[in-house]
Tab-separated table of C-alpha atoms and ligand atoms in Angstrom:
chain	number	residue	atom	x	y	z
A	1	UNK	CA	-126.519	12.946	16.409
A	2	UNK	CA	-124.205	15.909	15.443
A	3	UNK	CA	-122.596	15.964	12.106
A	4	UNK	CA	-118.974	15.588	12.274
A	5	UNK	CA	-118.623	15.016	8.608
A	6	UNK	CA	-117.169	18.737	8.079
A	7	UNK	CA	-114.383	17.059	10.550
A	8	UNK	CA	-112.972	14.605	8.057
A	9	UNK	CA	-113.305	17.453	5.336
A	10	UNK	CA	-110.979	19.749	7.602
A	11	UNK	CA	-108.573	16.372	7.559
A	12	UNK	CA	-108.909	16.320	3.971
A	13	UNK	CA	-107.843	19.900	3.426
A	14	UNK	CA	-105.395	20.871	6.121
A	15	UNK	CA	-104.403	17.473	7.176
A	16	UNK	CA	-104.686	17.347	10.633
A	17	UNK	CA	-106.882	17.801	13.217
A	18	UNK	CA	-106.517	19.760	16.833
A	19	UNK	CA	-106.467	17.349	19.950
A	20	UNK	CA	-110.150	18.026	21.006
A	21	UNK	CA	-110.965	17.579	17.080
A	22	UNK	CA	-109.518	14.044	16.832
A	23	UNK	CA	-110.882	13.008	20.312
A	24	UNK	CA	-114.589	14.138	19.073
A	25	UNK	CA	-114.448	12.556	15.341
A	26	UNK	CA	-113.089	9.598	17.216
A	27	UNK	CA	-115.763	9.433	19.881
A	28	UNK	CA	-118.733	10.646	17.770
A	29	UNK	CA	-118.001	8.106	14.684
A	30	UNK	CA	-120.452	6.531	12.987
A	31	UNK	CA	-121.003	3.895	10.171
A	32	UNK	CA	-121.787	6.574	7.610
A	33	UNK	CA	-119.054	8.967	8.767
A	34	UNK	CA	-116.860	5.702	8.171
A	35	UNK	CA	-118.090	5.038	4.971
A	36	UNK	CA	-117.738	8.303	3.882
A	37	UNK	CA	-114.016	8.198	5.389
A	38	UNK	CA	-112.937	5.327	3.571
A	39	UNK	CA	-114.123	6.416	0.283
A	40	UNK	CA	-112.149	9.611	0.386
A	41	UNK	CA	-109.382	7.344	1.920
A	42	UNK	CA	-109.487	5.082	-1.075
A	43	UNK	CA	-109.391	7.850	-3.664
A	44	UNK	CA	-106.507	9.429	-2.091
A	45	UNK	CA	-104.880	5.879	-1.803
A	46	UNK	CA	-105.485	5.650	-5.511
A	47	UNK	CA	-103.888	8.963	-6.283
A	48	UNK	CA	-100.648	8.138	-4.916
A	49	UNK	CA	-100.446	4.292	-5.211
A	50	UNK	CA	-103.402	3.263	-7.399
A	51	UNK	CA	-104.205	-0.100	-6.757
A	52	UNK	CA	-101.064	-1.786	-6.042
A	53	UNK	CA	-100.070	-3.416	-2.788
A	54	UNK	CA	-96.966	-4.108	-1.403
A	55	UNK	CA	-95.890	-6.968	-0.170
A	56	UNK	CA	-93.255	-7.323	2.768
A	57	UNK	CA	-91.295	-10.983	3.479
A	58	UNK	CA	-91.726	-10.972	7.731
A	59	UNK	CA	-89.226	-13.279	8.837
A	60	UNK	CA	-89.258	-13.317	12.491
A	61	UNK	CA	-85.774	-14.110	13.573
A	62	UNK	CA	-86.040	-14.636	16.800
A	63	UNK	CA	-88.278	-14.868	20.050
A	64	UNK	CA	-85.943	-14.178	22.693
A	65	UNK	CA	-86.995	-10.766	24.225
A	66	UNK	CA	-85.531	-9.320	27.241
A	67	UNK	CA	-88.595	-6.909	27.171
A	68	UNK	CA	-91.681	-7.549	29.844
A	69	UNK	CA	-94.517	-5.336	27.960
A	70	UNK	CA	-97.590	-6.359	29.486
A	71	UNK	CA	-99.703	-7.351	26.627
A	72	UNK	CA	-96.888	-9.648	24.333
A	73	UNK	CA	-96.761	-13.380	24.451
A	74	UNK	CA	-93.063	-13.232	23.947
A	75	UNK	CA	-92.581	-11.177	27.428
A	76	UNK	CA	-89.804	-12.420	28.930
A	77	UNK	CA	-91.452	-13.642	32.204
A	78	UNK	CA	-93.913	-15.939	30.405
A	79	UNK	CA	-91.925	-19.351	30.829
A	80	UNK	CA	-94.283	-21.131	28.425
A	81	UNK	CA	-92.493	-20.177	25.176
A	82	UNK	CA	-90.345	-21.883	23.229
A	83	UNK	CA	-87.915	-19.975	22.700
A	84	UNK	CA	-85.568	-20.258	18.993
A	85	UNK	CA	-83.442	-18.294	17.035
A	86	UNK	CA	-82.984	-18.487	13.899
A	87	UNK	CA	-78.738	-18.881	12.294
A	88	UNK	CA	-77.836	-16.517	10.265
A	89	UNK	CA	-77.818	-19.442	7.719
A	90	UNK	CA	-81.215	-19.775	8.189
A	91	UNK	CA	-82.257	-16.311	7.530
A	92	UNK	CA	-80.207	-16.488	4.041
A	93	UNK	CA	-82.269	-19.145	3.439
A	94	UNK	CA	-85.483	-17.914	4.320
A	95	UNK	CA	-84.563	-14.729	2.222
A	96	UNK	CA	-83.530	-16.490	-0.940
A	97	UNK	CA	-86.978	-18.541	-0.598
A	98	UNK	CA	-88.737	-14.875	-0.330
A	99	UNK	CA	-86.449	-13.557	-3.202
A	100	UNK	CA	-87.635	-16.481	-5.692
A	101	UNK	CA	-91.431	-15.286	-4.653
A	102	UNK	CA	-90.688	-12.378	-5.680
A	103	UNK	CA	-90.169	-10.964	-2.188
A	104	UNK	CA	-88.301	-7.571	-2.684
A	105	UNK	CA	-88.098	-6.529	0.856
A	106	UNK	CA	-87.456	-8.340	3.690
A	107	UNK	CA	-88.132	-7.400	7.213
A	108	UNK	CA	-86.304	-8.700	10.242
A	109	UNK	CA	-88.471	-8.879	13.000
A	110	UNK	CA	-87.458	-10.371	16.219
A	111	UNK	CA	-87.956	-9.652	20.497
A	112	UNK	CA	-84.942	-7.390	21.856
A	113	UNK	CA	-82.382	-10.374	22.119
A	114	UNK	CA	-78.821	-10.203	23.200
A	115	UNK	CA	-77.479	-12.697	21.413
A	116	UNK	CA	-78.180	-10.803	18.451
A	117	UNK	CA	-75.126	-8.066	19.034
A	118	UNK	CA	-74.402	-4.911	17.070
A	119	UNK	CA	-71.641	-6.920	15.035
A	120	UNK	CA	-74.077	-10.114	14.346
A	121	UNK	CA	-76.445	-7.838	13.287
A	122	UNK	CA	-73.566	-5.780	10.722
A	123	UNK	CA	-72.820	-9.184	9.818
A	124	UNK	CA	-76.052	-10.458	8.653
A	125	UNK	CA	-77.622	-7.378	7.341
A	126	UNK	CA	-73.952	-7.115	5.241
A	127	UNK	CA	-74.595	-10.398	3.738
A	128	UNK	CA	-78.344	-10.066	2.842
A	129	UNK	CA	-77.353	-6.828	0.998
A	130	UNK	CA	-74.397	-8.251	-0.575
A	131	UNK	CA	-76.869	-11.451	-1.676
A	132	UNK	CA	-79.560	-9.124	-2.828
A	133	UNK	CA	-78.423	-5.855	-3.982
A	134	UNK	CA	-81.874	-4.694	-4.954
A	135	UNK	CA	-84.114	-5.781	-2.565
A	136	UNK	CA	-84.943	-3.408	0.731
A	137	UNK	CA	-83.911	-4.440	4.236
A	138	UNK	CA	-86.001	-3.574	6.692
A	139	UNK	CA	-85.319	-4.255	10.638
A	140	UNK	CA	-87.918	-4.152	13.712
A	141	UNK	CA	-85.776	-5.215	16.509
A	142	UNK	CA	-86.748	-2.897	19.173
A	143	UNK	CA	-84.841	-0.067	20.962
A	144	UNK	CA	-81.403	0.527	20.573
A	145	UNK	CA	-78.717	2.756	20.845
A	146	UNK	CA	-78.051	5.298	18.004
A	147	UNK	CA	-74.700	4.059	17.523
A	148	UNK	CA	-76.316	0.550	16.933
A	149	UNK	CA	-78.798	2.717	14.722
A	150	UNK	CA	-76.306	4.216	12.734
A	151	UNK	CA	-73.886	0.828	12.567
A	152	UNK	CA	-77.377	-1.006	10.790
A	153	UNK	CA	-77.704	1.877	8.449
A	154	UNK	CA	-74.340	1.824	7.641
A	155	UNK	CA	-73.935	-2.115	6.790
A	156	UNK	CA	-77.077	-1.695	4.418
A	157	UNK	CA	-80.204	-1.652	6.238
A	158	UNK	CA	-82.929	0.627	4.645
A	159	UNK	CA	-86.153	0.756	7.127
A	160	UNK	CA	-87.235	0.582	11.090
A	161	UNK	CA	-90.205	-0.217	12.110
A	162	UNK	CA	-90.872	0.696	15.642
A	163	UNK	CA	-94.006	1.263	17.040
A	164	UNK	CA	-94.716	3.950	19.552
A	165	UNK	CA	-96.831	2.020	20.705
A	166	UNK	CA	-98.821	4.884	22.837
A	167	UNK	CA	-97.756	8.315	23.343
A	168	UNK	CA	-99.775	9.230	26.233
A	169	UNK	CA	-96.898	8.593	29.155
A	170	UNK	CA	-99.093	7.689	31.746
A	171	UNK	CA	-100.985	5.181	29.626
A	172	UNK	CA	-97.564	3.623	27.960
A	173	UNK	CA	-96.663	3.387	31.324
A	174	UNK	CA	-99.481	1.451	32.355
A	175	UNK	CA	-98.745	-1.436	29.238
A	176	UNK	CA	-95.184	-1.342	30.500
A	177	UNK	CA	-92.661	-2.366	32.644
A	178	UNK	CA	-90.891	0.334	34.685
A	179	UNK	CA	-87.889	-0.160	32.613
A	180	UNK	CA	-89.222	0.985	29.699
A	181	UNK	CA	-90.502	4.834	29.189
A	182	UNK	CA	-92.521	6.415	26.237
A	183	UNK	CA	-89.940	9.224	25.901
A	184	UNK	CA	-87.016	6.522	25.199
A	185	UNK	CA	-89.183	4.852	22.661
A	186	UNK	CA	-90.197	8.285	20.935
A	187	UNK	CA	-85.915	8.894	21.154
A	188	UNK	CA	-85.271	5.916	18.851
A	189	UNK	CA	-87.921	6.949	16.716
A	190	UNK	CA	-86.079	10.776	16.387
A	191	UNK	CA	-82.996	9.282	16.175
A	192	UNK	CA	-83.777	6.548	13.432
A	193	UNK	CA	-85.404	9.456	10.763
A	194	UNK	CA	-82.567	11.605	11.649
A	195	UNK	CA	-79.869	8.899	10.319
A	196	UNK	CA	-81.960	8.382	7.189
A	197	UNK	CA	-84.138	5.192	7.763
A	198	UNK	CA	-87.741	5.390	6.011
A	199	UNK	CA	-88.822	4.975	9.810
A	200	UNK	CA	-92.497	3.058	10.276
A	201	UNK	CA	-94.230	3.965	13.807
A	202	UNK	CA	-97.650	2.669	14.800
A	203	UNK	CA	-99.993	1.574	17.775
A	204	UNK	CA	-102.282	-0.900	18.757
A	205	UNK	CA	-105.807	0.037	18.599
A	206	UNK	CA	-108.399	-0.417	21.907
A	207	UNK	CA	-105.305	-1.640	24.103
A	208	UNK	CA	-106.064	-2.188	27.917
A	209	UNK	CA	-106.855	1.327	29.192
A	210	UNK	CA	-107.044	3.260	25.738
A	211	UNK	CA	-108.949	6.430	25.705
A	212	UNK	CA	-109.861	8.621	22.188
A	213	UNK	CA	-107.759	11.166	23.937
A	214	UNK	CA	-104.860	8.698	24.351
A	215	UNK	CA	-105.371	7.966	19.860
A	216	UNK	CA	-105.712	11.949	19.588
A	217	UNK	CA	-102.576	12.120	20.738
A	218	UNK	CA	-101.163	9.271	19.247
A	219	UNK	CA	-102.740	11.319	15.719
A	220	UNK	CA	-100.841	14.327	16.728
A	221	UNK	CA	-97.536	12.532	17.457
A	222	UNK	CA	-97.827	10.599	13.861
A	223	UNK	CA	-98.386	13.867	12.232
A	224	UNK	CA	-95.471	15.160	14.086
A	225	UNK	CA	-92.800	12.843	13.353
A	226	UNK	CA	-94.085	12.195	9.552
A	227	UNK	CA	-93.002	8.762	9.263
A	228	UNK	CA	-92.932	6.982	5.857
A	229	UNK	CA	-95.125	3.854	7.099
A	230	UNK	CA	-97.859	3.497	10.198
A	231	UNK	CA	-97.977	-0.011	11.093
A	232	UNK	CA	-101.433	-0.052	13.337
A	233	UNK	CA	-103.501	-3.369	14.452
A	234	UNK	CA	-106.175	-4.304	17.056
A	235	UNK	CA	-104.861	-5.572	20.421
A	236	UNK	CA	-105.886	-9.097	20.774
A	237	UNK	CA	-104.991	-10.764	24.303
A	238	UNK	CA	-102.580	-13.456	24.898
A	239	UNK	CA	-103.231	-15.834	27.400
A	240	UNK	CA	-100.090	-16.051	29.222
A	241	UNK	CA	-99.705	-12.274	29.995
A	242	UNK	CA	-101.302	-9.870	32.823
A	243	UNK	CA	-103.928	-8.553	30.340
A	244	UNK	CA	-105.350	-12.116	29.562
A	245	UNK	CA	-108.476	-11.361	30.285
A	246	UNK	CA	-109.077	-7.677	28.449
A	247	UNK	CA	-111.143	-7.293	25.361
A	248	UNK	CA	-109.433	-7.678	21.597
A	249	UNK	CA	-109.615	-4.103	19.925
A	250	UNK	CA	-111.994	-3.889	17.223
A	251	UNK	CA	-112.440	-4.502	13.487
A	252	UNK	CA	-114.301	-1.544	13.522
A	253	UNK	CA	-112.363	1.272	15.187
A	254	UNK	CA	-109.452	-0.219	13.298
A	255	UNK	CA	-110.377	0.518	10.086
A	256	UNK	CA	-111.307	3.697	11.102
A	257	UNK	CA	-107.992	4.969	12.583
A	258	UNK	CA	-106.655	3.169	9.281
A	259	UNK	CA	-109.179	5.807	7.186
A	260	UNK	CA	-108.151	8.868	9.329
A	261	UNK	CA	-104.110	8.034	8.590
A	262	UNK	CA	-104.910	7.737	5.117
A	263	UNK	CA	-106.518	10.858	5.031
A	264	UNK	CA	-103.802	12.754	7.175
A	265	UNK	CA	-100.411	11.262	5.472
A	266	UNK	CA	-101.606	10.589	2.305
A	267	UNK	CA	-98.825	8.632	0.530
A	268	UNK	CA	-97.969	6.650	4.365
A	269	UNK	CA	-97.317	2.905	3.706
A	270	UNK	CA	-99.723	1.659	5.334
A	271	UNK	CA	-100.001	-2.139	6.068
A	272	UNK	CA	-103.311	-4.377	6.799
A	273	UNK	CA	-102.273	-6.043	9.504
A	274	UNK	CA	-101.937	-10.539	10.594
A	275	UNK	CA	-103.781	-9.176	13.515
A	276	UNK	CA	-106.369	-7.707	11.863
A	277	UNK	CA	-107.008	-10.510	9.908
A	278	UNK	CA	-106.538	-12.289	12.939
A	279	UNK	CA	-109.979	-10.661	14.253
A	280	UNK	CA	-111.940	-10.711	10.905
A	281	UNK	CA	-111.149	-13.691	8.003
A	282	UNK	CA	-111.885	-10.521	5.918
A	283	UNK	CA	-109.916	-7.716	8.377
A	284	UNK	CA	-107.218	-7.583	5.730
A	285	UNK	CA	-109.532	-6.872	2.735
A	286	UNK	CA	-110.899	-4.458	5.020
A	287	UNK	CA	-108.059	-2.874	6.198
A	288	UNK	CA	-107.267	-2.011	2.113
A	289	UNK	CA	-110.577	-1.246	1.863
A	290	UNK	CA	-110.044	1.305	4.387
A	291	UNK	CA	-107.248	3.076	3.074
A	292	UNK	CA	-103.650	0.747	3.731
A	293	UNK	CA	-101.738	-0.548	0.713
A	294	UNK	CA	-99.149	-2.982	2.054
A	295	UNK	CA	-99.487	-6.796	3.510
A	296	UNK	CA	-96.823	-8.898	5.214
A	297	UNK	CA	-96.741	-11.976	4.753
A	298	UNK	CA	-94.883	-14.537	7.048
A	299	UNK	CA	-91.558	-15.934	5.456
A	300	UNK	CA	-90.669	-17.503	9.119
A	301	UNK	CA	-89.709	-21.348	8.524
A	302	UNK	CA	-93.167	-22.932	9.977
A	303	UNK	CA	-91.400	-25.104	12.039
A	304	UNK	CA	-91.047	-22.232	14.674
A	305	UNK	CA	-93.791	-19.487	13.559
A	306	UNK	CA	-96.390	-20.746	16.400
A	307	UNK	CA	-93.525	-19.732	18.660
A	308	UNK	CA	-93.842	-16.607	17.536
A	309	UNK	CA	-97.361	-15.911	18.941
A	310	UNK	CA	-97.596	-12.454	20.324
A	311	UNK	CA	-101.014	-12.793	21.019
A	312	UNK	CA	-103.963	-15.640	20.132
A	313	UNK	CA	-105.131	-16.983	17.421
A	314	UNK	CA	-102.782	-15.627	14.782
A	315	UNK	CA	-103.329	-16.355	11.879
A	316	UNK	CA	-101.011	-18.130	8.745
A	317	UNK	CA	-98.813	-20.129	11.616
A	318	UNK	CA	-99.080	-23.221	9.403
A	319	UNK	CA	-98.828	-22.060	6.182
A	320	UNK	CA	-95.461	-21.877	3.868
A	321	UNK	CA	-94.371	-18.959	2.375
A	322	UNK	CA	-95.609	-19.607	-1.098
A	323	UNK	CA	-99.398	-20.717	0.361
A	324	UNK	CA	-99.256	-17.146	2.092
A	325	UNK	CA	-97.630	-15.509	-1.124
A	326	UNK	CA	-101.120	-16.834	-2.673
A	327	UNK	CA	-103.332	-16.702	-0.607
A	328	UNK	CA	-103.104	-12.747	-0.166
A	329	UNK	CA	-102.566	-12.527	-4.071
A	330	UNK	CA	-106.374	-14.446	-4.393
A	331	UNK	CA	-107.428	-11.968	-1.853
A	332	UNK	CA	-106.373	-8.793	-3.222
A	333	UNK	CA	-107.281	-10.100	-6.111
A	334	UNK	CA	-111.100	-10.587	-4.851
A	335	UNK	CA	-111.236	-6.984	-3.839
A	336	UNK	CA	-110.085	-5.479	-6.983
A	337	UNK	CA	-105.914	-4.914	-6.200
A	338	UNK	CA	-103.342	-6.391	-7.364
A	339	UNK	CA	-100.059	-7.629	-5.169
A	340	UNK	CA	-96.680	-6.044	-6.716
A	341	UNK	CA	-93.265	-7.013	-6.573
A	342	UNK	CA	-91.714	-3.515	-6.521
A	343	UNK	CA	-89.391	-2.463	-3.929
A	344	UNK	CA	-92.416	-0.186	-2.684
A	345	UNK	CA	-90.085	2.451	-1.384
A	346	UNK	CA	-92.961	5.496	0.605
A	347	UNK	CA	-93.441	8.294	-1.523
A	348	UNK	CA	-93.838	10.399	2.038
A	349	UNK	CA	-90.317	11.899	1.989
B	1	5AD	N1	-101.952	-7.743	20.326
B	1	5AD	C1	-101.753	-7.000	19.222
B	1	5AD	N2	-100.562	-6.527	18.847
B	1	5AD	C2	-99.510	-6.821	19.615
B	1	5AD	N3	-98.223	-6.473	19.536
B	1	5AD	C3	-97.557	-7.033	20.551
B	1	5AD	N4	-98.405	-7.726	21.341
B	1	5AD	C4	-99.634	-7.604	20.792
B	1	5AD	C5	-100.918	-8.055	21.131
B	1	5AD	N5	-101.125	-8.790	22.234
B	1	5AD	C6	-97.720	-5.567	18.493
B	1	5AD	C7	-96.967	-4.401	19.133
B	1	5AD	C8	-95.575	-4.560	18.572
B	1	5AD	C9	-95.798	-5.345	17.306
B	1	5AD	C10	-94.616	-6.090	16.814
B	1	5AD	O1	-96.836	-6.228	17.658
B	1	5AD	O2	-97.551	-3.174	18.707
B	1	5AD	O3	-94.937	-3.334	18.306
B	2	FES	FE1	-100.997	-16.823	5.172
B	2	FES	FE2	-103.435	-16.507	3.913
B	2	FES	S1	-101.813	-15.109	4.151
B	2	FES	S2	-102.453	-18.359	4.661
């Protein structure tokens, strides 16, 4: 077996890799390569964030999506949801619940619905800001135009979080609908740094057709675009989609992609994903084991959080906010972190 330890030293130093580099680290990993990744990974979380993790209030607003991506239970053409949105009543609600848990960012995540225009949005992001002056607002709505962009920005909204998803065209187009193109999604992403957003990308790991040439380039795009968080998580099939029957992505390359951003963007938020705690009752632990530093906890009213099932078996879709609030304090807790209520703004400016 050839060494490719010198490979994760070259990360270390010059922080980043060449395509065929990343392909062959990702292809020729090992157990003791990981271990070795995630210790460096650690230290260098350490360095920058020591061992505090932040944690984000999800509240997802709405299912509606007029999106068709192949491998999401909320796909428009899957008639078995039931669909809600949440009023912007509601939301207030849901964020004064997460403010009183000490919840100092919230994150508005819903499908791409139209009800939700530019001016509701204004609207509601103007009164969460007004209501809590100090707390972050984060959205992850999906592609939109940069005027919409810039409108957000402008009433008080803070962060994005859109995922790229894949970079690879061919193979985004093969997750896809026709509609939707890898180069419009990469757009937003340009678009949403260049107004001012600490922008979050990300990707799933071992989605339907994946290759270690298709994450090398995802690598290479990440380092490109420097974003200040890398939201990354195993695909895990849902059964009403095209894709029910394709494996789940695994605990295992997951944590090591999670290593290798550590190691490339060192002070990246970096979250341990529901999903991966989805795949593993420990993935989360695991995934801070491995290098990530923020969880997300669901703040959704429970009433309508199994609606919100993207894919199977996902996790904390009975719990209340305060159960989930302390249930990831106990298990932060049982790997030697602490949960924090700071804003947790990225120090990758
Ligand atoms: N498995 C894992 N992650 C998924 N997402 C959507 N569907 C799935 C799935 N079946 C991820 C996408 C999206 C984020 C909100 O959830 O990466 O950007
Ligand atoms: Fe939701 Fe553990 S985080 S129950």
């Amino acid at each position: 077996m050839k060494d490719l330890k010198y490979l994760i030293d070259k990360l270390k130093t010059q922080r980043s890799l060449t395509r065929d580099e990343w392909t062959a680290l990702i292809v020729g990993r090992t157990p003791e390569l990981a271990g070795y990744l995630f210790e460096l990974a650690r230290k260098e979380r350490h360095l920058h964030y020591g061992h505090d993790v932040y944690v984000r209030g999800l509240i997802e607003f709405t299912n509606y999506c007029r999106n068709d991506c192949l491998y999401c239970g909320i796909r428009k053409s899957n008639p078995h949801v039931s669909r809600y949105r949440l009023s912007e009543e509601h939301i207030l609600d849901c964020c004064r619940i997460g403010y009183d848990l000490g919840f100092r960012t919230f994150v508005l995540q819903g499908g791409e619905d139209g009800y939700y225009t530019r001016e509701r949005m204004v609207h509601l992001i103007e009164r969460i800001r007004f209501r809590h002056p100090d707390c972050a607002i984060t959205l992850s709505i999906g592609e939109k135009s940069r005027e919409d962009y810039q409108a957000f920005y402008e009433a008080g909204a803070n962060r994005y979080l859109l995922r790229h998803e894949t970079f690879n065209a061919n193979h985004y187009s093969r997750l896809h609908p026709p509609s939707l193109s890898a180069a419009a999604r990469q757009k937003c992403l340009w678009d949403l740094k260049d107004i001012g957003y600490q922008t979050g990308t990300g990707f799933m790991v071992g989605s339907p057709y994946q290759t270690p040439q298709d994450l090398a380039e995802d690598m290479l795009f990440i380092r490109e675009l420097n974003p200040q968080m890398v939201g990354i998580g195993p695909f895990i099939p849902h059964h009403d989609t095209p894709f029910s029957n394709e494996a789940v992505g695994t605990l295992e390359l997951t944590l090591f992609m999670l290593g290798l951003l550590r190691l490339m963007l060192p002070k990246v938020l970096l979250p341990s994903t529901t999903a991966l705690g989805t795949i593993d009752p420990k993935g989360r632990e695991l995934g801070i084991l491995a290098g990530a530093n923020v969880v997300m906890p669901n703040l959704s009213p429970t009433g309508v959080r199994k609606d919100y099932a993207l894919y199977d078996n996902k996790i904390c879709t009975g719990d209340e906010a305060a159960e989930c609030r302390q249930c990831l304090e106990r298990r932060m807790e049982s790997i030697g972190y602490r949960v924090v209520t700071a804003r947790g703004d990225s120090l990758n400016l």
